[in-house]
Short mmCIF file of C-alpha atoms in Angstrom, two decimals:
data_model
loop_
_atom_site.label_atom_id
_atom_site.label_comp_id
_atom_site.label_asym_id
_atom_site.label_seq_id
_atom_site.Cartn_x
_atom_site.Cartn_y
_atom_site.Cartn_z
CA MET X 26 -176.02 -3.06 -187.98
CA THR X 27 -176.63 0.18 -186.10
CA LEU X 28 -173.38 1.78 -184.95
CA PHE X 29 -173.23 4.15 -181.98
CA ASP X 30 -170.25 6.43 -181.26
CA ALA X 31 -170.33 7.75 -177.70
CA HIS X 32 -167.86 10.60 -178.22
CA LEU X 33 -167.29 12.93 -181.17
CA ASP X 34 -166.25 16.59 -180.98
CA LEU X 35 -168.29 17.51 -184.05
CA ALA X 36 -169.10 21.12 -183.18
CA MET X 37 -165.53 21.84 -182.10
CA ASN X 38 -164.39 20.74 -185.55
CA ALA X 39 -167.08 22.82 -187.24
CA ILE X 40 -166.59 26.01 -185.23
CA GLU X 41 -162.92 26.03 -184.15
CA TRP X 42 -161.39 23.98 -186.98
CA ASN X 43 -163.72 25.65 -189.53
CA ARG X 44 -164.72 22.38 -191.16
CA ASP X 45 -167.95 22.02 -193.13
CA LEU X 46 -168.92 18.59 -191.87
CA ARG X 47 -171.61 18.22 -194.52
CA GLN X 48 -168.78 17.50 -196.96
CA PRO X 49 -166.97 14.16 -197.46
CA ALA X 50 -163.69 13.81 -195.58
CA SER X 51 -161.75 14.00 -198.86
CA ALA X 52 -163.20 17.44 -199.64
CA ILE X 53 -162.43 18.74 -196.15
CA ARG X 54 -158.85 17.48 -196.40
CA SER X 55 -158.39 19.09 -199.80
CA LYS X 56 -159.48 22.49 -198.49
CA GLU X 57 -157.01 22.21 -195.60
CA ALA X 58 -154.03 20.99 -197.60
CA HIS X 59 -152.27 24.38 -197.41
CA LEU X 60 -152.90 24.93 -193.66
CA LYS X 61 -150.28 24.27 -190.97
CA ASP X 62 -151.92 25.78 -187.89
CA LYS X 63 -152.88 22.42 -186.37
CA PRO X 64 -151.12 19.02 -186.53
CA ASP X 65 -154.21 17.30 -187.90
CA ARG X 66 -154.83 19.67 -190.82
CA GLY X 67 -155.67 17.71 -193.94
CA ARG X 68 -155.97 14.51 -191.89
CA GLY X 69 -159.55 14.60 -190.61
CA THR X 70 -161.58 11.41 -190.52
CA VAL X 71 -165.10 12.50 -189.51
CA SER X 72 -167.95 14.14 -191.38
CA LEU X 73 -171.67 13.55 -191.67
CA PRO X 74 -171.40 11.73 -195.02
CA GLU X 75 -168.68 9.47 -193.57
CA LEU X 76 -170.86 8.68 -190.55
CA ARG X 77 -173.71 7.68 -192.86
CA ARG X 78 -171.38 5.63 -195.07
CA GLY X 79 -170.29 3.67 -191.99
CA SER X 80 -173.83 3.19 -190.61
CA VAL X 81 -172.98 5.28 -187.54
CA LYS X 82 -176.58 6.21 -186.86
CA ILE X 83 -176.26 7.74 -183.39
CA VAL X 84 -173.46 9.87 -181.96
CA VAL X 85 -172.85 11.62 -178.69
CA GLY X 86 -171.79 15.06 -179.88
CA THR X 87 -169.91 17.30 -177.48
CA GLN X 88 -169.81 20.86 -176.42
CA ILE X 89 -166.32 21.60 -175.13
CA ALA X 90 -164.69 24.76 -173.78
CA ARG X 91 -162.34 24.57 -170.81
CA ILE X 92 -160.87 27.38 -168.75
CA GLU X 93 -157.13 27.95 -169.08
CA HIS X 94 -155.79 28.16 -165.55
CA ASP X 95 -152.69 30.35 -165.25
CA HIS X 96 -150.69 27.63 -163.47
CA TYR X 97 -151.66 24.85 -165.88
CA SER X 98 -152.07 25.52 -169.58
CA PRO X 99 -150.75 22.73 -171.84
CA VAL X 100 -154.23 22.59 -173.36
CA ALA X 101 -155.65 25.83 -174.70
CA GLY X 102 -158.69 27.28 -172.96
CA TRP X 103 -160.62 30.43 -172.20
CA ARG X 104 -159.87 33.03 -169.54
CA SER X 105 -163.33 33.01 -167.97
CA ALA X 106 -166.40 30.83 -167.59
CA GLU X 107 -168.38 33.46 -169.46
CA GLN X 108 -166.15 33.11 -172.53
CA ALA X 109 -166.26 29.32 -172.28
CA TRP X 110 -170.07 29.39 -172.00
CA ALA X 111 -170.24 31.57 -175.10
CA MET X 112 -168.17 29.05 -177.06
CA THR X 113 -170.40 26.16 -176.02
CA GLN X 114 -173.39 28.19 -177.19
CA ALA X 115 -171.79 28.71 -180.59
CA GLN X 116 -171.30 24.96 -180.76
CA ARG X 117 -174.90 24.41 -179.70
CA ALA X 118 -176.05 26.74 -182.49
CA TRP X 119 -174.19 24.61 -185.03
CA TYR X 120 -175.87 21.42 -183.81
CA GLU X 121 -179.27 23.08 -183.89
CA THR X 122 -178.64 24.29 -187.43
CA MET X 123 -177.71 20.76 -188.51
CA VAL X 124 -180.96 19.51 -186.97
CA GLU X 125 -182.96 22.23 -188.73
CA GLN X 126 -181.37 21.28 -192.06
CA GLY X 127 -182.17 17.59 -191.60
CA GLU X 128 -178.52 16.59 -191.30
CA MET X 129 -178.97 15.46 -187.69
CA PHE X 130 -181.85 14.45 -185.41
CA SER X 131 -181.96 15.51 -181.76
CA ILE X 132 -182.39 12.62 -179.29
CA ARG X 133 -183.42 13.79 -175.82
CA ASN X 134 -185.57 11.00 -174.36
CA ARG X 135 -186.93 7.50 -174.96
CA ALA X 136 -189.55 8.67 -177.45
CA THR X 137 -187.08 10.49 -179.70
CA LEU X 138 -184.61 7.60 -179.41
CA GLU X 139 -187.21 5.11 -180.63
CA GLN X 140 -188.40 7.51 -183.32
CA HIS X 141 -184.90 7.82 -184.70
CA LEU X 142 -184.18 4.09 -184.53
CA ALA X 143 -187.39 3.35 -186.44
CA SER X 144 -186.70 5.92 -189.14
CA SER X 145 -183.01 5.03 -189.48
CA ALA X 146 -183.87 1.45 -190.41
CA SER X 147 -184.32 2.65 -194.00
CA ASP X 148 -181.54 2.69 -196.59
CA ASP X 149 -181.97 6.41 -197.30
CA PRO X 150 -178.41 7.78 -197.87
CA ARG X 151 -179.55 11.18 -196.54
CA GLN X 152 -180.83 9.79 -193.25
CA PRO X 153 -180.15 12.25 -190.39
CA VAL X 154 -177.50 11.21 -187.88
CA GLY X 155 -178.95 10.89 -184.38
CA LEU X 156 -177.47 13.35 -181.86
CA ILE X 157 -177.24 13.11 -178.08
CA LEU X 158 -175.68 16.25 -176.63
CA SER X 159 -172.90 16.03 -174.04
CA LEU X 160 -170.63 18.52 -172.26
CA GLU X 161 -166.97 17.52 -172.03
CA GLY X 162 -165.65 19.34 -168.99
CA ALA X 163 -168.02 21.50 -166.95
CA ASP X 164 -165.85 24.63 -166.69
CA SER X 165 -168.23 26.54 -168.98
CA LEU X 166 -171.15 26.21 -166.56
CA ILE X 167 -171.22 29.63 -164.94
CA SER X 168 -173.67 28.45 -162.28
CA LEU X 169 -176.04 25.62 -161.45
CA ASN X 170 -178.76 27.66 -163.16
CA HIS X 171 -176.80 27.22 -166.39
CA LEU X 172 -176.85 23.45 -165.83
CA ALA X 173 -180.64 23.61 -165.66
CA ARG X 174 -180.78 25.86 -168.75
CA ALA X 175 -178.63 23.38 -170.64
CA TRP X 176 -181.01 20.54 -169.78
CA GLY X 177 -183.77 22.64 -171.33
CA TYR X 178 -181.97 22.91 -174.67
CA GLY X 179 -181.18 19.19 -174.78
CA LEU X 180 -177.92 18.54 -172.93
CA ARG X 181 -178.10 15.03 -171.49
CA ALA X 182 -174.60 14.07 -170.27
CA VAL X 183 -171.87 16.00 -168.44
CA GLY X 184 -168.25 15.15 -167.72
CA PRO X 185 -167.19 17.36 -164.80
CA ALA X 186 -163.53 17.66 -165.87
CA HIS X 187 -161.32 17.61 -168.95
CA TYR X 188 -157.55 18.21 -168.76
CA GLY X 189 -155.91 19.60 -165.64
CA PRO X 190 -157.56 21.15 -162.61
CA GLY X 191 -161.07 22.33 -163.33
CA VAL X 192 -163.71 24.53 -161.79
CA TYR X 193 -165.68 21.50 -160.59
CA ALA X 194 -163.25 18.56 -160.58
CA ASN X 195 -159.70 17.50 -161.33
CA GLY X 196 -159.05 15.83 -164.65
CA THR X 197 -156.28 14.26 -166.70
CA ASN X 198 -152.76 15.10 -165.44
CA ALA X 199 -154.15 16.59 -162.21
CA SER X 200 -155.00 15.12 -158.84
CA GLY X 201 -157.43 15.68 -156.01
CA GLY X 202 -161.14 15.35 -155.41
CA LEU X 203 -164.08 17.47 -156.45
CA THR X 204 -164.03 21.16 -155.62
CA ALA X 205 -166.67 22.68 -153.36
CA ARG X 206 -168.58 23.70 -156.48
CA GLY X 207 -168.23 20.17 -157.84
CA ARG X 208 -169.82 18.76 -154.71
CA GLU X 209 -172.84 20.93 -155.52
CA LEU X 210 -172.82 20.16 -159.24
CA VAL X 211 -172.90 16.36 -159.05
CA PRO X 212 -176.07 16.04 -156.88
CA GLU X 213 -177.79 18.65 -159.05
CA MET X 214 -176.92 16.61 -162.14
CA GLU X 215 -178.63 13.63 -160.52
CA ARG X 216 -181.70 15.68 -159.61
CA LEU X 217 -182.11 16.93 -163.18
CA GLY X 218 -181.59 13.50 -164.73
CA TYR X 219 -178.16 13.87 -166.35
CA ILE X 220 -175.79 11.04 -167.24
CA LEU X 221 -172.50 11.42 -165.36
CA ASP X 222 -169.62 10.92 -167.77
CA VAL X 223 -166.64 9.87 -165.65
CA THR X 224 -164.16 10.12 -168.54
CA HIS X 225 -161.11 12.29 -167.78
CA LEU X 226 -161.72 12.35 -164.02
CA CYS X 227 -158.57 11.72 -162.01
CA ASP X 228 -158.82 8.87 -159.55
CA GLU X 229 -159.76 10.94 -156.50
CA SER X 230 -162.46 12.88 -158.36
CA PHE X 231 -163.75 9.65 -159.94
CA TRP X 232 -164.39 7.99 -156.60
CA GLU X 233 -165.80 11.09 -154.92
CA ALA X 234 -168.17 11.75 -157.83
CA LEU X 235 -169.51 8.21 -157.69
CA ASP X 236 -169.97 8.48 -153.92
CA LEU X 237 -172.19 11.52 -154.45
CA PHE X 238 -174.05 10.41 -157.58
CA ASN X 239 -176.68 7.68 -157.76
CA GLY X 240 -177.92 8.32 -161.29
CA PRO X 241 -176.83 6.83 -164.63
CA VAL X 242 -173.10 6.67 -165.33
CA TRP X 243 -171.04 6.02 -168.44
CA ALA X 244 -167.46 6.50 -169.60
CA SER X 245 -167.83 7.85 -173.11
CA HIS X 246 -164.21 7.42 -174.25
CA GLN X 247 -161.98 5.53 -171.86
CA ASN X 248 -159.30 2.85 -172.18
CA CYS X 249 -157.43 0.39 -169.94
CA ARG X 250 -154.57 1.26 -167.60
CA ALA X 251 -153.50 -2.37 -167.63
CA ILE X 252 -152.60 -1.99 -171.32
CA VAL X 253 -151.40 1.64 -171.35
CA PRO X 254 -150.17 2.58 -167.86
CA HIS X 255 -151.22 6.23 -167.56
CA MET X 256 -153.70 7.90 -165.23
CA ARG X 257 -155.83 8.95 -168.25
CA GLN X 258 -156.88 5.29 -168.46
CA PHE X 259 -158.93 3.46 -165.82
CA GLY X 260 -157.70 0.73 -163.52
CA ASP X 261 -159.47 -2.57 -163.01
CA ASP X 262 -161.09 -1.43 -159.76
CA GLN X 263 -162.63 1.54 -161.53
CA PHE X 264 -163.98 -0.65 -164.32
CA ARG X 265 -165.46 -3.07 -161.78
CA GLU X 266 -167.28 -0.22 -160.10
CA LEU X 267 -168.66 0.87 -163.47
CA PHE X 268 -169.85 -2.68 -164.18
CA ARG X 269 -171.56 -2.66 -160.79
CA ARG X 270 -173.31 0.58 -161.76
CA ASP X 271 -174.46 -1.02 -165.05
CA ALA X 272 -172.40 1.49 -167.02
CA VAL X 273 -171.08 1.23 -170.58
CA ILE X 274 -167.50 2.18 -171.51
CA GLY X 275 -166.71 3.57 -174.96
CA VAL X 276 -163.25 2.56 -176.21
CA ALA X 277 -161.23 5.50 -177.60
CA PHE X 278 -159.15 5.42 -180.80
CA ASP X 279 -156.38 7.92 -179.96
CA ALA X 280 -153.18 5.96 -180.70
CA TRP X 281 -151.36 6.97 -177.52
CA MET X 282 -154.22 5.40 -175.55
CA LEU X 283 -153.99 2.14 -177.52
CA VAL X 284 -150.30 1.21 -177.17
CA PRO X 285 -147.81 1.93 -174.36
CA ASP X 286 -144.79 4.23 -174.63
CA TRP X 287 -146.17 6.43 -177.38
CA GLN X 288 -143.84 9.40 -177.98
CA ARG X 289 -145.51 12.51 -179.32
CA GLY X 290 -143.77 13.78 -182.41
CA VAL X 291 -141.84 10.53 -182.79
CA SER X 292 -144.35 7.68 -182.75
CA THR X 293 -146.70 7.21 -185.68
CA PRO X 294 -149.38 4.62 -186.41
CA ALA X 295 -147.05 3.21 -189.08
CA ASN X 296 -143.86 2.88 -187.02
CA ARG X 297 -145.79 1.50 -184.03
CA GLY X 298 -148.04 -0.73 -186.14
CA VAL X 299 -151.24 0.62 -184.55
CA THR X 300 -154.37 -0.88 -186.10
CA LEU X 301 -157.96 -1.70 -185.22
CA GLU X 302 -156.60 -4.89 -183.65
CA HIS X 303 -155.34 -2.67 -180.81
CA VAL X 304 -158.82 -1.17 -180.41
CA CYS X 305 -160.15 -4.72 -180.15
CA ASN X 306 -157.49 -5.51 -177.52
CA GLN X 307 -159.03 -2.78 -175.36
CA ILE X 308 -162.54 -4.07 -176.02
CA ASP X 309 -161.50 -7.63 -175.23
CA TYR X 310 -159.79 -6.64 -171.98
CA ILE X 311 -162.96 -4.94 -170.70
CA CYS X 312 -165.11 -7.90 -171.76
CA GLN X 313 -162.85 -10.41 -170.03
CA LEU X 314 -162.79 -8.31 -166.87
CA ALA X 315 -166.58 -7.94 -166.87
CA GLY X 316 -167.21 -11.57 -167.80
CA SER X 317 -169.46 -10.47 -170.66
CA ALA X 318 -169.60 -8.13 -173.65
CA ARG X 319 -172.40 -6.07 -172.10
CA HIS X 320 -170.43 -3.12 -170.77
CA VAL X 321 -168.33 -1.94 -173.70
CA GLY X 322 -168.94 0.04 -176.88
CA LEU X 323 -167.26 2.60 -179.10
CA GLY X 324 -166.35 6.13 -178.05
CA THR X 325 -163.86 6.82 -180.80
CA ASP X 326 -162.97 10.46 -180.13
CA LEU X 327 -161.83 10.55 -183.77
CA ASP X 328 -160.86 14.07 -184.82
CA GLY X 329 -160.62 15.02 -181.16
CA ALA X 330 -157.69 17.37 -182.00
CA PHE X 331 -155.95 14.55 -183.88
CA GLY X 332 -156.42 12.90 -187.27
CA THR X 333 -154.90 10.05 -189.24
CA GLU X 334 -151.47 10.95 -187.84
CA GLN X 335 -152.62 9.59 -184.45
CA CYS X 336 -155.28 6.96 -184.97
CA PRO X 337 -155.21 3.32 -186.12
CA GLY X 338 -153.44 3.03 -189.43
CA ASP X 339 -156.29 1.10 -191.05
CA ILE X 340 -158.70 3.99 -190.39
CA ASP X 341 -159.04 6.36 -193.33
CA THR X 342 -162.39 7.76 -192.20
CA ILE X 343 -164.86 6.88 -189.50
CA ALA X 344 -166.71 4.78 -192.09
CA ASP X 345 -163.98 2.16 -191.52
CA LEU X 346 -165.52 1.24 -188.15
CA VAL X 347 -167.37 -1.41 -190.17
CA ARG X 348 -164.11 -3.42 -190.16
CA ILE X 349 -164.35 -4.08 -186.42
CA PRO X 350 -167.07 -6.78 -186.47
CA ASP X 351 -164.93 -9.16 -188.52
CA ILE X 352 -162.02 -8.76 -186.10
CA LEU X 353 -164.24 -9.48 -183.12
CA LYS X 354 -165.85 -12.49 -184.80
CA ARG X 355 -162.40 -13.93 -185.55
CA ARG X 356 -161.73 -13.65 -181.82
CA GLY X 357 -164.80 -15.72 -181.02
CA TYR X 358 -167.41 -13.06 -180.28
CA SER X 359 -170.97 -13.99 -181.18
CA ASP X 360 -173.15 -11.98 -183.55
CA ALA X 361 -175.16 -10.71 -180.57
CA ASP X 362 -172.02 -9.65 -178.70
CA VAL X 363 -170.71 -7.82 -181.77
CA GLU X 364 -174.00 -6.00 -182.28
CA GLY X 365 -173.89 -4.97 -178.62
CA ILE X 366 -170.34 -3.64 -178.84
CA MET X 367 -171.00 -1.77 -182.08
CA GLY X 368 -174.09 -0.01 -180.77
CA GLN X 369 -176.74 -1.94 -178.91
CA ASN X 370 -175.01 -1.75 -175.51
CA PHE X 371 -175.25 2.04 -175.48
CA ILE X 372 -178.75 1.97 -176.98
CA GLY X 373 -179.85 -0.50 -174.30
CA PHE X 374 -178.30 1.71 -171.62
CA LEU X 375 -180.37 4.68 -172.84
CA ARG X 376 -183.53 2.60 -172.99
CA ARG X 377 -183.01 1.56 -169.38
CA ILE X 378 -182.34 5.02 -167.99
CA TRP X 379 -185.04 6.73 -170.07
CA ARG X 380 -187.84 4.32 -169.11
#
């Protein structure tokens, strides 16, 4: 079975966390055992060998660098778009180096998608991991010219906002519609052929972005407000609009997005009993709302500034995604539905939009 993960901050971990992702997770943890600078030190779950071990053959890898606004800074960021752009280019350089070394394979269009799928059918343990490049939060785009430049080097999806108010849109824990610059960005994304990633958009920005954008849409890592009542999750009306747009939603694995009333610094996967069953609860909710299993996949966000201290307790590394099919089958999902959820829904989405 080909697994597809629609959201991994690989380059952030390589550049900012200083992790050599060519190593097994156990080796990375061992090298971090003495470090205390980040809560997830020694608890990482993602590396290229772990992706291969779990048959995760395609990932959406992010560039991420937000601007730290003086009036809103619970999440670290840069003081200027120029600094943020520079960080995304360092991250880009890491991805390109992994491609050059044969660790990853760049997927930019239908031809490269099919090429990778054909080659990854082998059992070669050194098979490159397929990479689709995405930008999480658009603050780093100095101008629309930079959006066009990014398309040239392989960027294919953009989420206009991350946390807080952004240059182009308002994100998690903020409110309000797109900014004036955002109302220019979104139509230009459509013109160039980008996927609009609506993840992290606050409600007002979500609806305004969809009013302005008629191209392909997905939510790379997004869970259900009906299960965890917080504006970071989407409500049923938002999901229904995404179904109407033939979008796919990737379910995220951050524990606070899986169970309600998570208390940071108090709750743990152990004392809250968080497991992959809770991930499947999110998947099942979206399927029931849609009336089919066609619109949901995986967007784990594993190692997205958290590790085993804040993900399902039965996840040691990302290779453990292979446990999900059995859970879904026990719940009555067919083999075809399970294959769709684990990867084929996102692959089919890309085939449709890249015709």
